[in-house]
Amino acid sequence: MENDHDVIVVGARVAGSIVSTLLGQKGHRVLLLDRARFPSDTLSTHFFRYPTFTVLDRLRVLDQVYSVAPKLVNSFNYVDGHVFTEPVEGQDGPSHYLCVRRITLDEILVNRVRKEATVSIHENAHADEVLYEASRVIGVRWSKEGKRFTATARVVIGADGVNSIVAKKVQPAIENSEPVRRAMYYAYYNHFDSQPGPAAEFHYRGNRLVYVFPTDADLTLLAASVPIEEFAQFRLNAEGNLKVELESMPELRDRIRRAERVGPVKGTGSIPGYQRVPFGPGWALVGDSGQILDPWSGQGIDQASTHASMLADAVDQWLSGKKPWEESMKEFNRLRHQFSDKTYERTCTFARDLRPMTEAALKKRGFV
Ligand SMILES: Cc1cc2nc3c(=O)[nH]c(=O)nc-3n(C[C@H](O)[C@H](O)[C@H](O)COP(=O)(O)OP(=O)(O)OC[C@H]3O[C@@H](n4cnc5c(N)ncnc54)[C@H](O)[C@@H]3O)c2cc1C
């Protein structure tokens, strides 16, 4: 039976748009589905580093992303009473962070994938079933505006985030897991005076973290990460509790009072840690559906974009007949672990308690 597509990708944000663009560049026929309409926001703060820059450059959208938000060249740190500012280090020396709201970043990525002639993108398209032939995934069922559709492909990629329908259906084995350790809440502010650089700011007080990032549209993102034991209480008055949390950081108190919050306070206490086996017969997982980390370390976008780039190469090798499925997917998983394991382990360890990390940072700089 002739397949309708070479690849179906469910989810069109960081992981899904990137993997689809790179497969489209190679001429593969991709059906890309997302239940969202773009531009639209998603629950996520959004600072990222050179691994994402590398992938954005591969897509030829890095300059466009640079044009919307400032490069954050310094890291301003307040750690339990000690203050130090350092240049942001990249892989090859001084670098920067970027912080671009998801409504902006995801729209750039979706507009990029729209340029690929062999990728058909459907927004407002909800995938709800995975089709099997014997034990192999062969397609999905999806709906849009009340109509039902069936599509087949040689591989179905779940780039559909933490509540992935593809992962639910294929039941991947778990490689590593970690319970939910922290909650995060955030909001955007106008007229917030940034530290020179401009700087990304990290404020630690015991096992609590607040970060501050100038972002696009002249806004500043302020976010607080607290132990999960406080989540039940925090969510009852997220607005008031975020304010208390921000004002409890001495280097922020005055500046926050001069600033004006724009939009609602958002957050969650439901992000665990896991690494899942990311492939099986006829399917693959990428981005948060394959691996997730507590947001305190702000690594999800670097992880999702890098894994998407690696997966696109592996799927292309297989589709173009250069390697069998198992071999290319095992290589994908090897590279993924090589890139991610240290970050995954570090994020899970310090999500339990940030203090061993901050104590070591102070010691390294001669403060204690
Ligand atoms: C509070 C919070 C703060 C964070 N802060 C940061 C940070 O500062 N820096 C950082 O790098 N990372 C951060 N992250 C993590 C980051 O958001 C994720 O790692 C990243 O979004 C993963 O991208 P993704 O493409 O895999 O999934 P997502 O961005 O979740 O995209 C999944 C897409 O799949 C679609 N979808 C889902 N189900 C279906 C379906 N059945 N049919 C069709 N479409 C479907 C959704 O509509 C969505 O568009 C944070 C996360 C949270 C929760």
XYZ file of C-alpha atoms and ligand atoms in Angstrom:
421
model
C 0.000 0.000 0.000
C 1.338 3.453 -0.943
C 1.655 5.725 2.119
C 0.050 9.165 2.032
C 3.254 10.709 3.439
C 6.803 9.738 4.316
C 6.473 11.199 7.817
C 3.646 12.418 10.053
C 4.698 14.821 12.802
C 2.270 15.566 15.634
C 3.106 18.916 17.290
C 4.487 21.983 15.486
C 6.363 23.999 18.107
C 10.094 23.706 18.858
C 10.647 19.988 18.186
C 7.955 19.481 15.533
C 8.651 22.521 13.353
C 12.384 21.900 13.389
C 12.248 18.190 12.523
C 9.661 18.895 9.783
C 11.680 21.747 8.230
C 14.852 19.650 8.093
C 13.015 16.668 6.574
C 11.272 18.999 4.109
C 14.658 20.405 3.077
C 15.622 16.873 2.053
C 12.478 16.554 -0.043
C 10.588 14.147 2.240
C 6.804 14.416 2.256
C 5.716 15.493 5.756
C 2.255 15.947 7.260
C 2.591 18.293 10.253
C -0.382 18.539 12.624
C -0.961 20.825 15.580
C -4.133 21.350 17.535
C -3.046 24.954 18.187
C -3.371 27.888 15.826
C -0.322 30.090 15.349
C 0.704 32.581 16.531
C -0.191 31.312 19.979
C 1.452 31.094 23.365
C 2.221 28.003 25.394
C 3.030 27.493 29.053
C 6.773 28.051 29.103
C 9.435 30.545 29.996
C 11.947 30.678 27.213
C 15.617 31.349 27.658
C 18.045 29.358 25.554
C 21.663 29.136 24.531
C 24.127 28.159 21.808
C 22.723 24.639 21.127
C 19.491 26.284 19.969
C 21.415 29.008 18.087
C 23.193 26.244 16.133
C 19.891 24.665 15.096
C 18.263 28.025 14.276
C 21.268 28.767 12.094
C 20.798 25.422 10.340
C 17.235 26.552 9.571
C 18.505 29.996 8.463
C 16.312 31.836 10.996
C 18.953 32.775 13.581
C 19.286 36.356 12.329
C 15.527 36.771 12.439
C 15.456 35.517 16.050
C 18.364 37.843 16.952
C 16.418 40.767 15.523
C 13.503 40.410 17.976
C 15.205 40.230 21.399
C 18.387 41.531 23.055
C 21.473 39.340 23.433
C 21.965 38.807 27.170
C 25.734 38.982 27.462
C 26.131 39.059 31.255
C 24.946 36.800 34.018
C 24.056 38.738 37.172
C 23.915 36.491 40.236
C 22.558 37.060 43.717
C 23.279 34.022 45.894
C 22.266 34.173 49.546
C 23.626 37.697 50.015
C 26.587 37.484 47.611
C 26.465 39.349 44.307
C 28.626 38.689 41.240
C 28.329 39.431 37.545
C 30.102 37.381 34.889
C 30.098 37.294 31.111
C 27.915 34.503 29.714
C 30.169 31.668 28.558
C 29.419 29.702 25.414
C 31.100 26.657 23.924
C 33.989 28.698 22.517
C 34.278 31.611 24.944
C 32.105 34.684 25.616
C 28.572 34.262 24.423
C 25.023 35.267 25.327
C 21.598 33.932 26.190
C 18.448 34.743 24.291
C 14.975 34.964 25.750
C 12.182 35.098 23.167
C 8.531 34.639 24.117
C 7.086 31.420 22.758
C 4.375 33.295 20.870
C 7.199 34.927 18.873
C 9.703 32.061 18.647
C 7.155 29.403 17.675
C 5.656 31.669 15.013
C 9.106 32.153 13.452
C 9.559 28.369 13.404
C 6.096 27.709 11.976
C 6.594 30.353 9.278
C 9.901 28.691 8.426
C 8.337 25.251 7.989
C 5.579 26.754 5.814
C 8.278 27.530 3.216
C 9.016 23.830 2.650
C 7.094 22.685 -0.413
C 6.878 19.038 0.698
C 5.507 19.804 4.184
C 1.730 20.223 4.608
C 0.885 21.888 7.874
C -2.559 21.738 9.453
C -3.349 23.929 12.461
C -6.362 23.313 14.660
C -5.775 19.640 13.807
C -6.103 17.265 16.729
C -4.494 13.804 16.463
C -6.283 11.347 18.718
C -5.489 7.859 17.466
C -2.391 6.017 16.309
C -2.969 3.375 13.613
C -1.231 0.007 13.696
C -0.636 -2.769 11.199
C 0.395 -5.830 13.218
C 2.709 -4.205 15.812
C 3.950 -1.399 13.567
C 2.627 2.174 13.676
C 1.423 3.163 10.207
C -0.452 6.432 10.689
C -2.805 8.590 12.746
C -6.422 9.623 12.874
C -7.042 13.313 13.382
C -9.845 15.816 13.302
C -10.223 19.404 12.167
C -13.323 21.589 12.304
C -15.555 18.594 13.011
C -14.211 16.461 10.159
C -12.290 13.194 10.669
C -9.194 12.238 8.670
C -6.919 9.224 8.412
C -3.314 9.551 7.215
C -0.604 6.942 6.763
C 3.178 7.323 6.665
C 6.370 5.316 7.001
C 6.947 6.877 10.431
C 4.882 8.858 12.943
C 6.850 11.330 15.078
C 5.392 12.492 18.387
C 6.590 16.068 18.931
C 3.491 16.679 20.998
C 4.927 17.709 24.329
C 4.575 16.534 27.900
C 1.057 15.104 27.450
C 1.981 13.391 24.169
C -0.838 11.371 22.641
C 1.722 9.459 20.543
C 3.662 8.435 23.666
C 0.432 7.409 25.405
C -0.437 5.121 22.508
C 2.980 3.554 21.844
C 3.879 3.183 25.551
C 7.642 3.684 25.311
C 9.909 2.031 27.877
C 11.280 4.448 30.479
C 15.039 4.921 30.588
C 15.143 7.296 33.577
C 12.526 9.100 35.635
C 12.227 11.618 38.427
C 9.120 12.765 40.325
C 7.924 16.377 40.179
C 10.275 18.360 42.420
C 9.432 22.017 41.888
C 6.748 24.470 40.776
C 7.356 27.491 38.563
C 5.305 30.677 38.112
C 6.078 33.624 35.861
C 4.826 36.900 34.406
C 5.926 39.707 32.082
C 6.725 43.264 33.159
C 7.022 46.652 31.490
C 9.519 49.312 32.630
C 11.740 46.871 34.504
C 15.313 48.254 34.809
C 17.712 45.587 33.621
C 21.220 45.054 34.980
C 23.987 46.241 32.608
C 24.748 44.104 29.586
C 21.840 43.599 29.401
C 22.144 40.734 31.853
C 20.223 37.587 32.602
C 19.664 37.548 36.354
C 19.615 34.576 38.734
C 18.566 35.229 42.333
C 18.954 32.333 44.779
C 17.737 32.312 48.359
C 18.120 28.878 49.952
C 16.188 26.369 47.859
C 14.374 29.083 45.867
C 15.239 30.708 42.575
C 13.992 33.769 40.764
C 15.187 34.584 37.288
C 14.881 37.753 35.275
C 15.300 37.935 31.518
C 14.799 40.906 29.222
C 12.782 39.464 26.334
C 11.185 40.562 23.047
C 8.599 43.380 22.755
C 10.596 45.363 25.382
C 9.194 43.155 28.123
C 11.023 41.482 30.992
C 10.241 37.941 32.094
C 10.356 37.252 35.832
C 9.943 33.685 37.063
C 10.122 31.924 40.410
C 10.899 28.280 41.085
C 9.909 26.917 44.513
C 9.947 23.427 46.085
C 6.930 21.314 45.082
C 5.839 21.049 48.740
C 4.760 24.703 48.449
C 2.769 24.261 45.224
C -0.649 23.535 46.785
C -0.465 26.736 48.802
C 1.206 28.809 46.066
C -1.446 28.121 43.421
C -4.258 29.357 45.711
C -2.980 32.900 45.200
C -0.405 32.664 42.417
C -0.456 36.409 41.762
C 0.119 37.411 45.373
C 2.637 34.651 46.016
C 4.697 35.471 42.921
C 4.842 39.094 44.093
C 6.015 38.012 47.558
C 8.585 35.688 45.995
C 9.993 38.417 43.728
C 10.030 41.049 46.467
C 11.837 38.658 48.813
C 14.946 39.001 46.631
C 16.840 42.093 47.886
C 18.293 43.004 44.463
C 14.810 43.003 42.904
C 12.593 44.645 45.495
C 12.878 48.265 44.376
C 12.916 47.530 40.659
C 9.808 45.349 40.818
C 7.910 48.118 42.590
C 8.733 50.542 39.777
C 7.672 48.051 37.065
C 4.216 47.202 35.778
C 3.003 43.631 35.241
C 1.561 42.931 31.800
C -0.805 39.966 31.457
C -1.563 37.143 33.866
C 0.647 35.131 36.211
C 1.045 31.604 34.809
C 2.683 28.474 36.093
C 2.610 24.812 36.912
C 3.716 22.235 39.433
C 3.342 19.245 37.158
C 6.622 18.800 35.287
C 8.472 15.609 36.226
C 11.733 14.307 34.735
C 11.943 11.410 32.277
C 13.935 9.989 29.435
C 11.915 7.566 27.333
C 13.118 5.126 24.680
C 12.524 7.463 21.721
C 11.741 5.030 18.917
C 10.042 1.770 18.013
C 8.485 0.136 14.941
C 7.087 2.989 12.848
C 7.347 5.687 15.528
C 9.734 8.150 17.169
C 9.450 10.705 19.966
C 11.220 14.053 20.100
C 11.220 17.090 22.389
C 9.292 16.907 25.652
C 7.479 13.752 24.553
C 10.808 11.870 24.632
C 12.594 13.648 27.456
C 11.553 16.273 29.946
C 13.337 18.220 32.646
C 12.237 20.410 35.507
C 12.057 23.972 34.103
C 14.305 25.462 36.817
C 17.374 24.961 34.598
C 15.739 26.364 31.439
C 17.134 23.610 29.234
C 14.024 22.286 27.439
C 14.351 24.354 24.250
C 18.062 23.539 23.823
C 17.222 19.880 24.350
C 14.173 19.788 22.066
C 15.836 21.711 19.217
C 19.024 19.620 19.320
C 17.140 16.307 19.488
C 14.929 17.429 16.578
C 17.977 18.203 14.474
C 19.516 14.792 15.341
C 16.276 12.953 14.637
C 15.839 14.631 11.247
C 19.299 13.365 10.228
C 18.540 9.837 11.454
C 15.145 9.653 9.723
C 16.655 11.029 6.516
C 19.377 8.342 6.578
C 16.692 5.700 6.839
C 14.229 7.188 4.331
C 16.976 7.632 1.759
C 17.987 3.980 2.162
C 21.444 4.663 3.600
C 20.802 2.843 6.879
C 18.203 0.398 8.246
C 15.641 1.791 10.713
C 17.094 0.161 13.861
C 20.609 1.287 13.075
C 19.752 4.927 12.405
C 17.476 5.158 15.437
C 20.024 3.559 17.763
C 22.551 6.107 16.542
C 20.009 8.892 17.171
C 19.498 7.672 20.721
C 23.248 7.372 21.311
C 23.826 10.978 20.187
C 20.830 12.171 22.191
C 22.221 10.636 25.388
C 25.686 11.966 24.644
C 24.240 15.472 24.374
C 21.711 15.260 27.221
C 22.698 12.962 30.057
C 24.851 15.387 32.038
C 22.177 18.097 31.781
C 19.364 15.687 32.649
C 21.237 14.373 35.703
C 22.248 17.853 36.898
C 18.751 19.262 36.447
C 17.129 16.366 38.345
C 19.716 16.431 41.146
C 19.447 20.155 41.887
C 15.684 20.238 41.354
C 15.577 18.284 44.635
C 17.601 21.003 46.373
C 19.430 23.919 44.767
C 21.671 24.550 47.753
C 24.542 22.103 47.051
C 24.859 23.819 43.647
C 24.812 27.384 44.980
C 27.181 26.520 47.849
C 29.665 25.073 45.340
C 29.289 28.194 43.144
C 30.076 30.478 46.106
C 33.039 28.350 47.143
C 34.449 28.342 43.613
C 34.392 32.155 43.614
C 35.988 32.439 47.058
C 32.912 33.756 48.905
C 32.951 30.946 51.503
C 6.771 26.647 33.343
C 7.777 26.219 32.307
C 8.903 26.989 32.089
C 9.848 26.604 31.135
N 10.933 27.397 30.937
C 11.852 27.071 29.984
C 12.959 27.928 29.713
O 13.128 29.004 30.275
N 13.849 27.526 28.767
C 13.727 26.349 28.096
O 14.572 26.030 27.263
N 12.667 25.528 28.324
C 11.722 25.861 29.234
N 10.649 25.051 29.461
C 10.551 23.802 28.692
C 10.052 24.039 27.277
O 8.814 24.699 27.324
C 9.881 22.690 26.555
O 11.027 21.889 26.737
C 9.622 22.887 25.074
O 8.399 23.564 24.883
C 9.546 21.542 24.355
O 9.111 21.753 23.030
P 8.243 20.650 22.288
O 8.166 21.114 20.871
O 8.767 19.297 22.565
O 6.806 20.662 22.969
P 5.722 21.816 23.093
O 6.327 23.145 23.017
O 4.920 21.463 24.309
O 4.803 21.631 21.784
C 3.962 20.533 21.643
C 2.906 20.883 20.585
O 2.154 19.695 20.333
C 0.795 20.053 20.139
N -0.032 18.889 20.456
C -0.099 18.219 21.637
N -0.959 17.194 21.530
C -1.459 17.224 20.267
C -2.403 16.422 19.560
N -2.988 15.370 20.161
N -2.699 16.725 18.274
C -2.102 17.795 17.658
N -1.177 18.581 18.300
C -0.875 18.291 19.573
C 0.569 21.202 21.113
O -0.538 22.013 20.680
C 1.905 21.953 21.025
O 1.840 22.997 20.089
C 9.670 25.402 30.400
C 8.537 24.624 30.617
C 7.600 25.023 31.556
C 6.378 24.184 31.764
